[in-house]
PDB file of C-alpha atoms in Angstrom:
ATOM      1  CA  UNK T   3    -112.246 171.609 121.800  1.00 75.00           C
ATOM      2  CA  UNK T   4    -109.326 171.855 124.150  1.00 91.00           C
ATOM      3  CA  UNK T   5    -107.747 168.383 123.972  1.00 97.00           C
ATOM      4  CA  UNK T   6    -107.437 166.768 120.557  1.00 98.00           C
ATOM      5  CA  UNK T   7    -105.903 163.405 119.644  1.00 98.00           C
ATOM      6  CA  UNK T   8    -104.833 162.860 116.016  1.00 98.00           C
ATOM      7  CA  UNK T   9    -104.472 159.322 114.664  1.00 98.00           C
ATOM      8  CA  UNK T  10    -103.472 157.910 111.307  1.00 97.00           C
ATOM      9  CA  UNK T  11    -100.864 156.135 109.236  1.00 97.00           C
ATOM     10  CA  UNK T  12     -97.283 157.349 108.953  1.00 95.00           C
ATOM     11  CA  UNK T  13     -97.232 160.045 106.293  1.00 94.00           C
ATOM     12  CA  UNK T  14    -100.950 160.755 106.713  1.00 96.00           C
ATOM     13  CA  UNK T  15    -100.340 164.328 107.862  1.00 95.00           C
ATOM     14  CA  UNK T  16    -100.732 163.941 111.639  1.00 97.00           C
ATOM     15  CA  UNK T  17     -97.824 166.231 112.526  1.00 95.00           C
ATOM     16  CA  UNK T  18     -98.745 168.846 109.930  1.00 95.00           C
ATOM     17  CA  UNK T  19    -102.361 168.943 111.105  1.00 97.00           C
ATOM     18  CA  UNK T  20    -101.266 169.053 114.753  1.00 97.00           C
ATOM     19  CA  UNK T  21     -99.083 172.105 114.093  1.00 95.00           C
ATOM     20  CA  UNK T  22    -101.924 173.820 112.199  1.00 95.00           C
ATOM     21  CA  UNK T  23    -104.417 173.079 114.990  1.00 96.00           C
ATOM     22  CA  UNK T  24    -101.997 174.187 117.680  1.00 95.00           C
ATOM     23  CA  UNK T  25    -101.406 177.471 115.897  1.00 94.00           C
ATOM     24  CA  UNK T  26    -105.090 178.022 115.119  1.00 93.00           C
ATOM     25  CA  UNK T  27    -106.274 177.243 118.661  1.00 94.00           C
ATOM     26  CA  UNK T  28    -103.240 178.638 120.482  1.00 93.00           C
ATOM     27  CA  UNK T  29    -102.550 175.381 122.323  1.00 95.00           C
ATOM     28  CA  UNK T  30     -99.382 173.306 122.774  1.00 96.00           C
ATOM     29  CA  UNK T  31     -98.680 170.430 120.397  1.00 97.00           C
ATOM     30  CA  UNK T  32     -97.420 167.072 121.646  1.00 97.00           C
ATOM     31  CA  UNK T  33     -95.649 164.864 119.089  1.00 96.00           C
ATOM     32  CA  UNK T  34     -95.527 161.343 120.545  1.00 96.00           C
ATOM     33  CA  UNK T  35     -92.591 160.326 118.333  1.00 94.00           C
ATOM     34  CA  UNK T  36     -90.560 163.089 119.976  1.00 93.00           C
ATOM     35  CA  UNK T  37     -91.392 161.693 123.406  1.00 95.00           C
ATOM     36  CA  UNK T  38     -90.872 158.078 122.399  1.00 94.00           C
ATOM     37  CA  UNK T  39     -87.671 157.939 120.365  1.00 91.00           C
ATOM     38  CA  UNK T  40     -84.263 158.660 121.793  1.00 91.00           C
ATOM     39  CA  UNK T  41     -81.282 159.628 119.580  1.00 88.00           C
ATOM     40  CA  UNK T  42     -80.335 156.898 117.129  1.00 84.00           C
ATOM     41  CA  UNK T  43     -83.874 155.449 117.099  1.00 85.00           C
ATOM     42  CA  UNK T  44     -83.445 153.898 120.553  1.00 91.00           C
ATOM     43  CA  UNK T  45     -86.672 152.898 122.294  1.00 91.00           C
ATOM     44  CA  UNK T  46     -87.036 154.086 125.886  1.00 92.00           C
ATOM     45  CA  UNK T  47     -88.214 152.043 128.818  1.00 93.00           C
ATOM     46  CA  UNK T  48     -92.027 151.777 128.707  1.00 93.00           C
ATOM     47  CA  UNK T  49     -92.337 153.554 132.051  1.00 95.00           C
ATOM     48  CA  UNK T  50     -90.171 156.451 130.867  1.00 95.00           C
ATOM     49  CA  UNK T  51     -92.301 156.935 127.778  1.00 96.00           C
ATOM     50  CA  UNK T  52     -95.551 156.897 129.742  1.00 97.00           C
ATOM     51  CA  UNK T  53     -94.127 159.391 132.221  1.00 97.00           C
ATOM     52  CA  UNK T  54     -93.099 161.717 129.369  1.00 96.00           C
ATOM     53  CA  UNK T  55     -96.586 161.518 127.881  1.00 97.00           C
ATOM     54  CA  UNK T  56     -98.245 162.071 131.256  1.00 97.00           C
ATOM     55  CA  UNK T  57     -96.048 165.136 131.877  1.00 96.00           C
ATOM     56  CA  UNK T  58     -96.760 166.563 128.412  1.00 96.00           C
ATOM     57  CA  UNK T  59    -100.519 166.350 128.934  1.00 96.00           C
ATOM     58  CA  UNK T  60    -100.736 168.182 132.255  1.00 95.00           C
ATOM     59  CA  UNK T  61    -101.987 171.400 130.645  1.00 94.00           C
ATOM     60  CA  UNK T  62    -105.686 172.169 130.201  1.00 94.00           C
ATOM     61  CA  UNK T  63    -105.410 172.240 126.412  1.00 96.00           C
ATOM     62  CA  UNK T  64    -103.294 170.332 123.894  1.00 97.00           C
ATOM     63  CA  UNK T  65    -103.147 168.675 120.505  1.00 98.00           C
ATOM     64  CA  UNK T  66    -101.493 165.259 120.693  1.00 98.00           C
ATOM     65  CA  UNK T  67    -100.550 163.401 117.525  1.00 98.00           C
ATOM     66  CA  UNK T  68     -99.449 159.822 117.221  1.00 95.00           C
ATOM     67  CA  UNK T  69    -100.897 156.365 117.624  1.00 94.00           C
ATOM     68  CA  UNK T  70     -99.140 154.342 120.382  1.00 94.00           C
ATOM     69  CA  UNK T  71    -102.585 152.967 121.251  1.00 91.00           C
ATOM     70  CA  UNK T  72    -101.755 150.244 123.745  1.00 92.00           C
ATOM     71  CA  UNK T  73     -99.042 152.350 125.343  1.00 95.00           C
ATOM     72  CA  UNK T  74    -100.805 155.703 125.795  1.00 95.00           C
ATOM     73  CA  UNK T  75    -104.531 155.709 125.013  1.00 95.00           C
ATOM     74  CA  UNK T  76    -105.349 155.288 128.699  1.00 95.00           C
ATOM     75  CA  UNK T  77    -103.394 158.503 129.357  1.00 96.00           C
ATOM     76  CA  UNK T  78    -104.889 160.509 126.488  1.00 96.00           C
ATOM     77  CA  UNK T  79    -108.418 159.421 125.660  1.00 95.00           C
ATOM     78  CA  UNK T  80    -110.119 159.889 129.057  1.00 94.00           C
ATOM     79  CA  UNK T  81    -109.441 163.636 128.869  1.00 95.00           C
ATOM     80  CA  UNK T  82    -109.734 164.078 125.082  1.00 97.00           C
ATOM     81  CA  UNK T  83    -112.533 166.229 123.636  1.00 96.00           C
ATOM     82  CA  UNK T  84    -112.054 165.019 120.081  1.00 97.00           C
ATOM     83  CA  UNK T  85    -110.277 162.324 118.088  1.00 97.00           C
ATOM     84  CA  UNK T  86    -109.323 163.030 114.484  1.00 98.00           C
ATOM     85  CA  UNK T  87    -108.633 160.010 112.275  1.00 97.00           C
ATOM     86  CA  UNK T  88    -106.735 160.923 109.126  1.00 98.00           C
ATOM     87  CA  UNK T  89    -107.942 158.557 106.417  1.00 96.00           C
ATOM     88  CA  UNK T  90    -105.203 159.428 103.950  1.00 96.00           C
ATOM     89  CA  UNK T  91    -104.888 156.941 101.056  1.00 95.00           C
ATOM     90  CA  UNK T  92    -101.984 154.578 101.608  1.00 94.00           C
ATOM     91  CA  UNK T  93    -100.305 155.468  98.301  1.00 96.00           C
ATOM     92  CA  UNK T  94    -100.212 159.094  99.452  1.00 96.00           C
ATOM     93  CA  UNK T  95     -98.778 158.025 102.826  1.00 96.00           C
ATOM     94  CA  UNK T  96     -96.169 155.857 101.138  1.00 95.00           C
ATOM     95  CA  UNK T  97     -95.157 158.645  98.757  1.00 95.00           C
ATOM     96  CA  UNK T  98     -94.821 161.166 101.595  1.00 93.00           C
ATOM     97  CA  UNK T  99     -92.722 158.795 103.710  1.00 92.00           C
ATOM     98  CA  UNK T 100     -90.397 158.044 100.794  1.00 91.00           C
ATOM     99  CA  UNK T 101     -90.019 161.714  99.817  1.00 90.00           C
ATOM    100  CA  UNK T 102     -89.283 162.912 103.348  1.00 86.00           C
ATOM    101  CA  UNK T 103     -86.750 160.115 103.803  1.00 84.00           C
ATOM    102  CA  UNK T 104     -84.999 160.808 100.502  1.00 82.00           C
ATOM    103  CA  UNK T 105     -84.834 164.524 101.335  1.00 81.00           C
ATOM    104  CA  UNK T 106     -83.338 163.564 104.722  1.00 75.00           C
ATOM    105  CA  UNK T 107     -84.285 166.831 106.386  1.00 70.00           C
ATOM    106  CA  UNK T 108     -84.606 167.144 110.152  1.00 68.00           C
ATOM    107  CA  UNK T 109     -88.249 166.943 111.214  1.00 77.00           C
ATOM    108  CA  UNK T 110     -89.750 168.950 114.077  1.00 77.00           C
ATOM    109  CA  UNK T 111     -91.802 165.926 115.129  1.00 81.00           C
ATOM    110  CA  UNK T 112     -88.718 163.745 115.710  1.00 82.00           C
ATOM    111  CA  UNK T 113     -86.003 164.192 118.331  1.00 78.00           C
ATOM    112  CA  UNK T 114     -82.446 165.123 117.416  1.00 80.00           C
ATOM    113  CA  UNK T 115     -80.426 162.153 116.241  1.00 79.00           C
ATOM    114  CA  UNK T 116     -83.375 160.409 114.578  1.00 79.00           C
ATOM    115  CA  UNK T 117     -83.029 161.026 110.875  1.00 78.00           C
ATOM    116  CA  UNK T 118     -84.806 158.849 108.403  1.00 77.00           C
ATOM    117  CA  UNK T 119     -82.521 156.973 106.052  1.00 76.00           C
ATOM    118  CA  UNK T 120     -82.832 154.356 103.361  1.00 78.00           C
ATOM    119  CA  UNK T 121     -81.832 151.116 105.067  1.00 83.00           C
ATOM    120  CA  UNK T 122     -83.325 147.743 106.023  1.00 88.00           C
ATOM    121  CA  UNK T 123     -85.313 149.259 108.895  1.00 86.00           C
ATOM    122  CA  UNK T 124     -86.740 151.788 106.452  1.00 88.00           C
ATOM    123  CA  UNK T 125     -87.909 149.016 104.136  1.00 92.00           C
ATOM    124  CA  UNK T 126     -89.679 147.383 107.092  1.00 94.00           C
ATOM    125  CA  UNK T 127     -91.248 150.747 107.866  1.00 92.00           C
ATOM    126  CA  UNK T 128     -92.528 151.015 104.283  1.00 94.00           C
ATOM    127  CA  UNK T 129     -94.123 147.598 104.744  1.00 95.00           C
ATOM    128  CA  UNK T 130     -95.812 148.892 107.917  1.00 95.00           C
ATOM    129  CA  UNK T 131     -97.143 151.939 106.028  1.00 96.00           C
ATOM    130  CA  UNK T 132     -98.476 149.766 103.203  1.00 96.00           C
ATOM    131  CA  UNK T 133    -100.176 147.314 105.587  1.00 96.00           C
ATOM    132  CA  UNK T 134    -101.455 149.897 108.089  1.00 96.00           C
ATOM    133  CA  UNK T 135    -105.092 149.943 106.953  1.00 93.00           C
ATOM    134  CA  UNK T 136    -105.357 146.162 106.799  1.00 92.00           C
ATOM    135  CA  UNK T 137    -103.228 145.142 109.752  1.00 86.00           C
ATOM    136  CA  UNK T 138    -102.739 147.876 112.327  1.00 93.00           C
ATOM    137  CA  UNK T 139    -105.627 150.301 112.056  1.00 94.00           C
ATOM    138  CA  UNK T 140    -108.216 147.812 113.333  1.00 94.00           C
ATOM    139  CA  UNK T 141    -106.117 147.148 116.433  1.00 94.00           C
ATOM    140  CA  UNK T 142    -105.741 150.859 117.137  1.00 95.00           C
ATOM    141  CA  UNK T 143    -109.468 151.389 116.687  1.00 94.00           C
ATOM    142  CA  UNK T 144    -110.288 148.442 118.967  1.00 94.00           C
ATOM    143  CA  UNK T 145    -108.216 149.989 121.761  1.00 94.00           C
ATOM    144  CA  UNK T 146    -109.835 153.372 121.064  1.00 94.00           C
ATOM    145  CA  UNK T 147    -113.296 151.850 121.409  1.00 95.00           C
ATOM    146  CA  UNK T 148    -112.327 150.029 124.614  1.00 94.00           C
ATOM    147  CA  UNK T 149    -110.836 153.103 126.308  1.00 94.00           C
ATOM    148  CA  UNK T 150    -112.578 156.093 124.707  1.00 93.00           C
ATOM    149  CA  UNK T 151    -115.828 154.912 123.116  1.00 94.00           C
ATOM    150  CA  UNK T 152    -117.662 158.166 123.864  1.00 95.00           C
ATOM    151  CA  UNK T 153    -114.991 160.565 122.599  1.00 97.00           C
ATOM    152  CA  UNK T 154    -116.330 162.218 119.428  1.00 97.00           C
ATOM    153  CA  UNK T 155    -114.372 161.088 116.371  1.00 97.00           C
ATOM    154  CA  UNK T 156    -114.006 162.914 113.070  1.00 97.00           C
ATOM    155  CA  UNK T 157    -112.636 161.197 109.957  1.00 97.00           C
ATOM    156  CA  UNK T 158    -110.822 163.442 107.483  1.00 97.00           C
ATOM    157  CA  UNK T 159    -109.665 162.261 104.085  1.00 94.00           C
ATOM    158  CA  UNK T 160    -107.608 164.620 102.000  1.00 89.00           C
ATOM    159  CA  UNK T 161    -106.561 168.223 101.962  1.00 90.00           C
ATOM    160  CA  UNK T 162    -109.974 169.698 101.159  1.00 94.00           C
ATOM    161  CA  UNK T 163    -111.650 168.063 104.138  1.00 95.00           C
ATOM    162  CA  UNK T 164    -108.784 169.081 106.413  1.00 95.00           C
ATOM    163  CA  UNK T 165    -108.891 172.687 105.155  1.00 94.00           C
ATOM    164  CA  UNK T 166    -112.680 172.829 105.620  1.00 95.00           C
ATOM    165  CA  UNK T 167    -112.333 171.440 109.149  1.00 95.00           C
ATOM    166  CA  UNK T 168    -109.670 174.025 110.036  1.00 94.00           C
ATOM    167  CA  UNK T 169    -111.743 176.847 108.544  1.00 93.00           C
ATOM    168  CA  UNK T 170    -114.664 175.975 110.843  1.00 92.00           C
ATOM    169  CA  UNK T 171    -112.528 176.351 113.964  1.00 89.00           C
ATOM    170  CA  UNK T 172    -112.405 179.568 115.954  1.00 82.00           C
ATOM    171  CA  UNK T 173    -109.258 181.641 115.667  1.00 77.00           C
ATOM    172  CA  UNK T 174    -107.629 182.526 118.978  1.00 72.00           C
ATOM    173  CA  UNK T 175    -106.779 186.220 119.504  1.00 61.00           C
ATOM    174  CA  UNK T 176    -103.069 185.401 119.361  1.00 56.00           C
ATOM    175  CA  UNK T 177    -103.425 183.886 115.877  1.00 51.00           C
ATOM    176  CA  UNK T 178    -106.017 186.279 114.425  1.00 45.00           C
ATOM    177  CA  UNK T 179    -104.535 188.388 111.605  1.00 43.00           C
ATOM    178  CA  UNK T 180    -104.156 192.034 112.492  1.00 37.00           C
ATOM    179  CA  UNK T 181    -106.370 194.510 110.650  1.00 40.00           C
ATOM    180  CA  UNK T 182    -104.050 197.385 111.543  1.00 42.00           C
ATOM    181  CA  UNK T 183    -100.890 197.833 109.480  1.00 36.00           C
TER     182      UNK T 183
END
Protein backbone atom coordinates (compact mmCIF):
# COMPACT_ATOMS: atom_id res chain seq x y z
CA UNK A 1 0.00 0.00 0.00
CA UNK A 2 1.67 3.14 -1.22
CA UNK A 3 -1.24 5.29 -2.41
CA UNK A 4 -4.35 5.39 -0.25
CA UNK A 5 -7.56 7.38 -0.77
CA UNK A 6 -9.80 7.99 2.26
CA UNK A 7 -13.48 8.80 1.76
CA UNK A 8 -16.33 9.55 4.13
CA UNK A 9 -18.68 12.11 5.59
CA UNK A 10 -17.48 15.32 7.21
CA UNK A 11 -16.55 14.47 10.78
CA UNK A 12 -16.05 10.79 9.95
CA UNK A 13 -12.36 10.88 10.86
CA UNK A 14 -10.78 11.13 7.39
CA UNK A 15 -8.12 13.65 8.40
CA UNK A 16 -7.30 11.89 11.67
CA UNK A 17 -6.93 8.53 9.92
CA UNK A 18 -4.86 10.11 7.14
CA UNK A 19 -2.41 11.56 9.67
CA UNK A 20 -2.17 8.20 11.47
CA UNK A 21 -1.58 6.33 8.20
CA UNK A 22 0.96 8.87 7.01
CA UNK A 23 2.90 8.57 10.24
CA UNK A 24 2.65 4.77 10.35
CA UNK A 25 3.70 4.29 6.72
CA UNK A 26 6.09 7.24 6.54
CA UNK A 27 4.32 8.79 3.54
CA UNK A 28 3.06 12.32 2.85
CA UNK A 29 -0.56 13.19 3.62
CA UNK A 30 -2.67 15.23 1.20
CA UNK A 31 -5.71 16.99 2.68
CA UNK A 32 -7.96 17.98 -0.24
CA UNK A 33 -9.71 20.69 1.78
CA UNK A 34 -6.33 22.39 2.19
CA UNK A 35 -5.83 22.35 -1.57
CA UNK A 36 -9.38 23.38 -2.37
CA UNK A 37 -10.27 26.22 -0.01
CA UNK A 38 -8.63 29.60 -0.11
CA UNK A 39 -8.68 31.99 2.89
CA UNK A 40 -12.19 33.06 3.84
CA UNK A 41 -13.75 29.89 2.38
CA UNK A 42 -13.26 31.11 -1.20
CA UNK A 43 -13.49 28.41 -3.87
CA UNK A 44 -10.66 28.37 -6.41
CA UNK A 45 -10.99 28.03 -10.14
CA UNK A 46 -11.61 24.36 -11.02
CA UNK A 47 -8.40 24.22 -13.05
CA UNK A 48 -6.35 25.61 -10.16
CA UNK A 49 -7.71 23.00 -7.78
CA UNK A 50 -7.01 20.14 -10.18
CA UNK A 51 -3.48 21.42 -10.74
CA UNK A 52 -2.88 21.56 -6.97
CA UNK A 53 -4.12 17.99 -6.59
CA UNK A 54 -2.05 16.77 -9.53
CA UNK A 55 1.07 18.42 -8.08
CA UNK A 56 0.44 16.96 -4.61
CA UNK A 57 0.20 13.42 -5.99
CA UNK A 58 3.46 13.36 -7.95
CA UNK A 59 5.26 11.30 -5.30
CA UNK A 60 5.37 7.50 -5.37
CA UNK A 61 3.50 7.20 -2.07
CA UNK A 62 0.76 9.24 -0.41
CA UNK A 63 -2.38 9.20 1.68
CA UNK A 64 -5.06 11.47 0.22
CA UNK A 65 -8.19 12.27 2.20
CA UNK A 66 -11.30 13.96 0.95
CA UNK A 67 -14.17 13.26 -1.39
CA UNK A 68 -14.32 15.75 -4.32
CA UNK A 69 -15.34 12.79 -6.49
CA UNK A 70 -16.31 14.47 -9.74
CA UNK A 71 -13.46 16.95 -9.46
CA UNK A 72 -10.52 14.68 -8.60
CA UNK A 73 -11.24 10.94 -8.76
CA UNK A 74 -9.77 10.77 -12.26
CA UNK A 75 -6.52 12.16 -10.81
CA UNK A 76 -6.41 9.91 -7.74
CA UNK A 77 -8.07 6.57 -8.36
CA UNK A 78 -6.07 5.32 -11.37
CA UNK A 79 -2.92 5.25 -9.24
CA UNK A 80 -4.51 4.33 -5.89
CA UNK A 81 -3.67 1.00 -4.24
CA UNK A 82 -6.49 1.17 -1.72
CA UNK A 83 -9.66 3.11 -0.96
CA UNK A 84 -10.83 3.37 2.64
CA UNK A 85 -14.48 4.28 3.19
CA UNK A 86 -15.16 5.49 6.71
CA UNK A 87 -18.68 4.37 7.58
CA UNK A 88 -18.97 6.50 10.69
CA UNK A 89 -22.56 6.85 12.00
CA UNK A 90 -24.04 10.19 11.02
CA UNK A 91 -24.84 11.17 14.62
CA UNK A 92 -21.14 10.75 15.44
CA UNK A 93 -20.19 12.84 12.38
CA UNK A 94 -22.69 15.53 13.33
CA UNK A 95 -21.45 15.64 16.92
CA UNK A 96 -17.81 15.91 15.83
CA UNK A 97 -18.56 18.71 13.35
CA UNK A 98 -20.50 20.68 15.97
CA UNK A 99 -17.84 20.21 18.66
CA UNK A 100 -14.94 21.22 16.43
CA UNK A 101 -16.87 24.27 15.24
CA UNK A 102 -17.83 25.36 18.76
CA UNK A 103 -14.21 24.95 19.90
CA UNK A 104 -13.16 27.08 16.90
CA UNK A 105 -9.60 25.79 16.88
CA UNK A 106 -7.42 25.97 13.78
CA UNK A 107 -7.36 22.63 11.98
CA UNK A 108 -4.30 21.22 10.21
CA UNK A 109 -6.52 19.94 7.39
CA UNK A 110 -7.81 23.43 6.52
CA UNK A 111 -5.84 26.37 5.13
CA UNK A 112 -5.21 29.52 7.14
CA UNK A 113 -8.18 31.86 7.13
CA UNK A 114 -10.77 29.08 7.03
CA UNK A 115 -12.13 28.76 10.54
CA UNK A 116 -15.41 27.08 11.17
CA UNK A 117 -18.02 29.30 12.75
CA UNK A 118 -21.67 29.09 13.68
CA UNK A 119 -23.46 30.92 10.88
CA UNK A 120 -25.98 30.24 8.09
CA UNK A 121 -23.38 28.45 5.97
CA UNK A 122 -22.60 26.23 8.95
CA UNK A 123 -26.26 25.28 9.29
CA UNK A 124 -26.28 24.29 5.61
CA UNK A 125 -23.15 22.26 6.25
CA UNK A 126 -24.88 20.44 9.12
CA UNK A 127 -27.69 19.59 6.71
CA UNK A 128 -25.10 18.18 4.29
CA UNK A 129 -23.59 16.04 7.07
CA UNK A 130 -27.02 14.73 8.11
CA UNK A 131 -28.03 13.89 4.52
CA UNK A 132 -24.64 12.53 3.38
CA UNK A 133 -25.51 8.83 3.56
CA UNK A 134 -28.83 9.25 1.79
CA UNK A 135 -28.00 11.94 -0.73
CA UNK A 136 -24.30 12.29 -1.47
CA UNK A 137 -22.62 8.99 -0.70
CA UNK A 138 -24.31 7.13 -3.56
CA UNK A 139 -23.09 9.74 -6.04
CA UNK A 140 -19.53 9.52 -4.74
CA UNK A 141 -19.64 5.73 -4.93
CA UNK A 142 -21.05 5.82 -8.47
CA UNK A 143 -18.11 7.96 -9.62
CA UNK A 144 -15.72 5.65 -7.74
CA UNK A 145 -17.14 2.62 -9.54
CA UNK A 146 -16.96 4.37 -12.92
CA UNK A 147 -13.34 5.49 -12.52
CA UNK A 148 -11.76 3.01 -10.09
CA UNK A 149 -13.87 -0.16 -10.05
CA UNK A 150 -10.87 -2.44 -9.50
CA UNK A 151 -9.24 -0.48 -6.67
CA UNK A 152 -9.58 -2.56 -3.48
CA UNK A 153 -11.95 -0.89 -1.02
CA UNK A 154 -12.06 -1.36 2.74
CA UNK A 155 -15.01 -0.17 4.84
CA UNK A 156 -14.22 0.81 8.42
CA UNK A 157 -16.87 1.66 10.97
CA UNK A 158 -15.76 2.91 14.34
CA UNK A 159 -12.61 3.24 16.36
CA UNK A 160 -12.07 -0.46 17.00
CA UNK A 161 -12.07 -1.35 13.32
CA UNK A 162 -9.78 1.58 12.53
CA UNK A 163 -7.36 0.61 15.32
CA UNK A 164 -7.33 -3.02 14.16
CA UNK A 165 -6.67 -1.91 10.58
CA UNK A 166 -3.78 0.32 11.68
CA UNK A 167 -2.32 -2.44 13.86
CA UNK A 168 -2.13 -4.77 10.85
CA UNK A 169 -0.02 -2.31 8.87
CA UNK A 170 3.76 -2.50 8.78
CA UNK A 171 5.65 0.13 10.73
CA UNK A 172 8.25 2.03 8.73
CA UNK A 173 11.75 2.24 10.27
CA UNK A 174 11.30 5.97 10.82
CA UNK A 175 8.18 5.40 12.94
CA UNK A 176 9.25 2.22 14.76
CA UNK A 177 9.72 2.85 18.50
CA UNK A 178 13.32 2.67 19.61
CA UNK A 179 14.29 -0.21 21.88
CA UNK A 180 17.41 1.63 23.05
CA UNK A 181 17.00 4.31 25.71
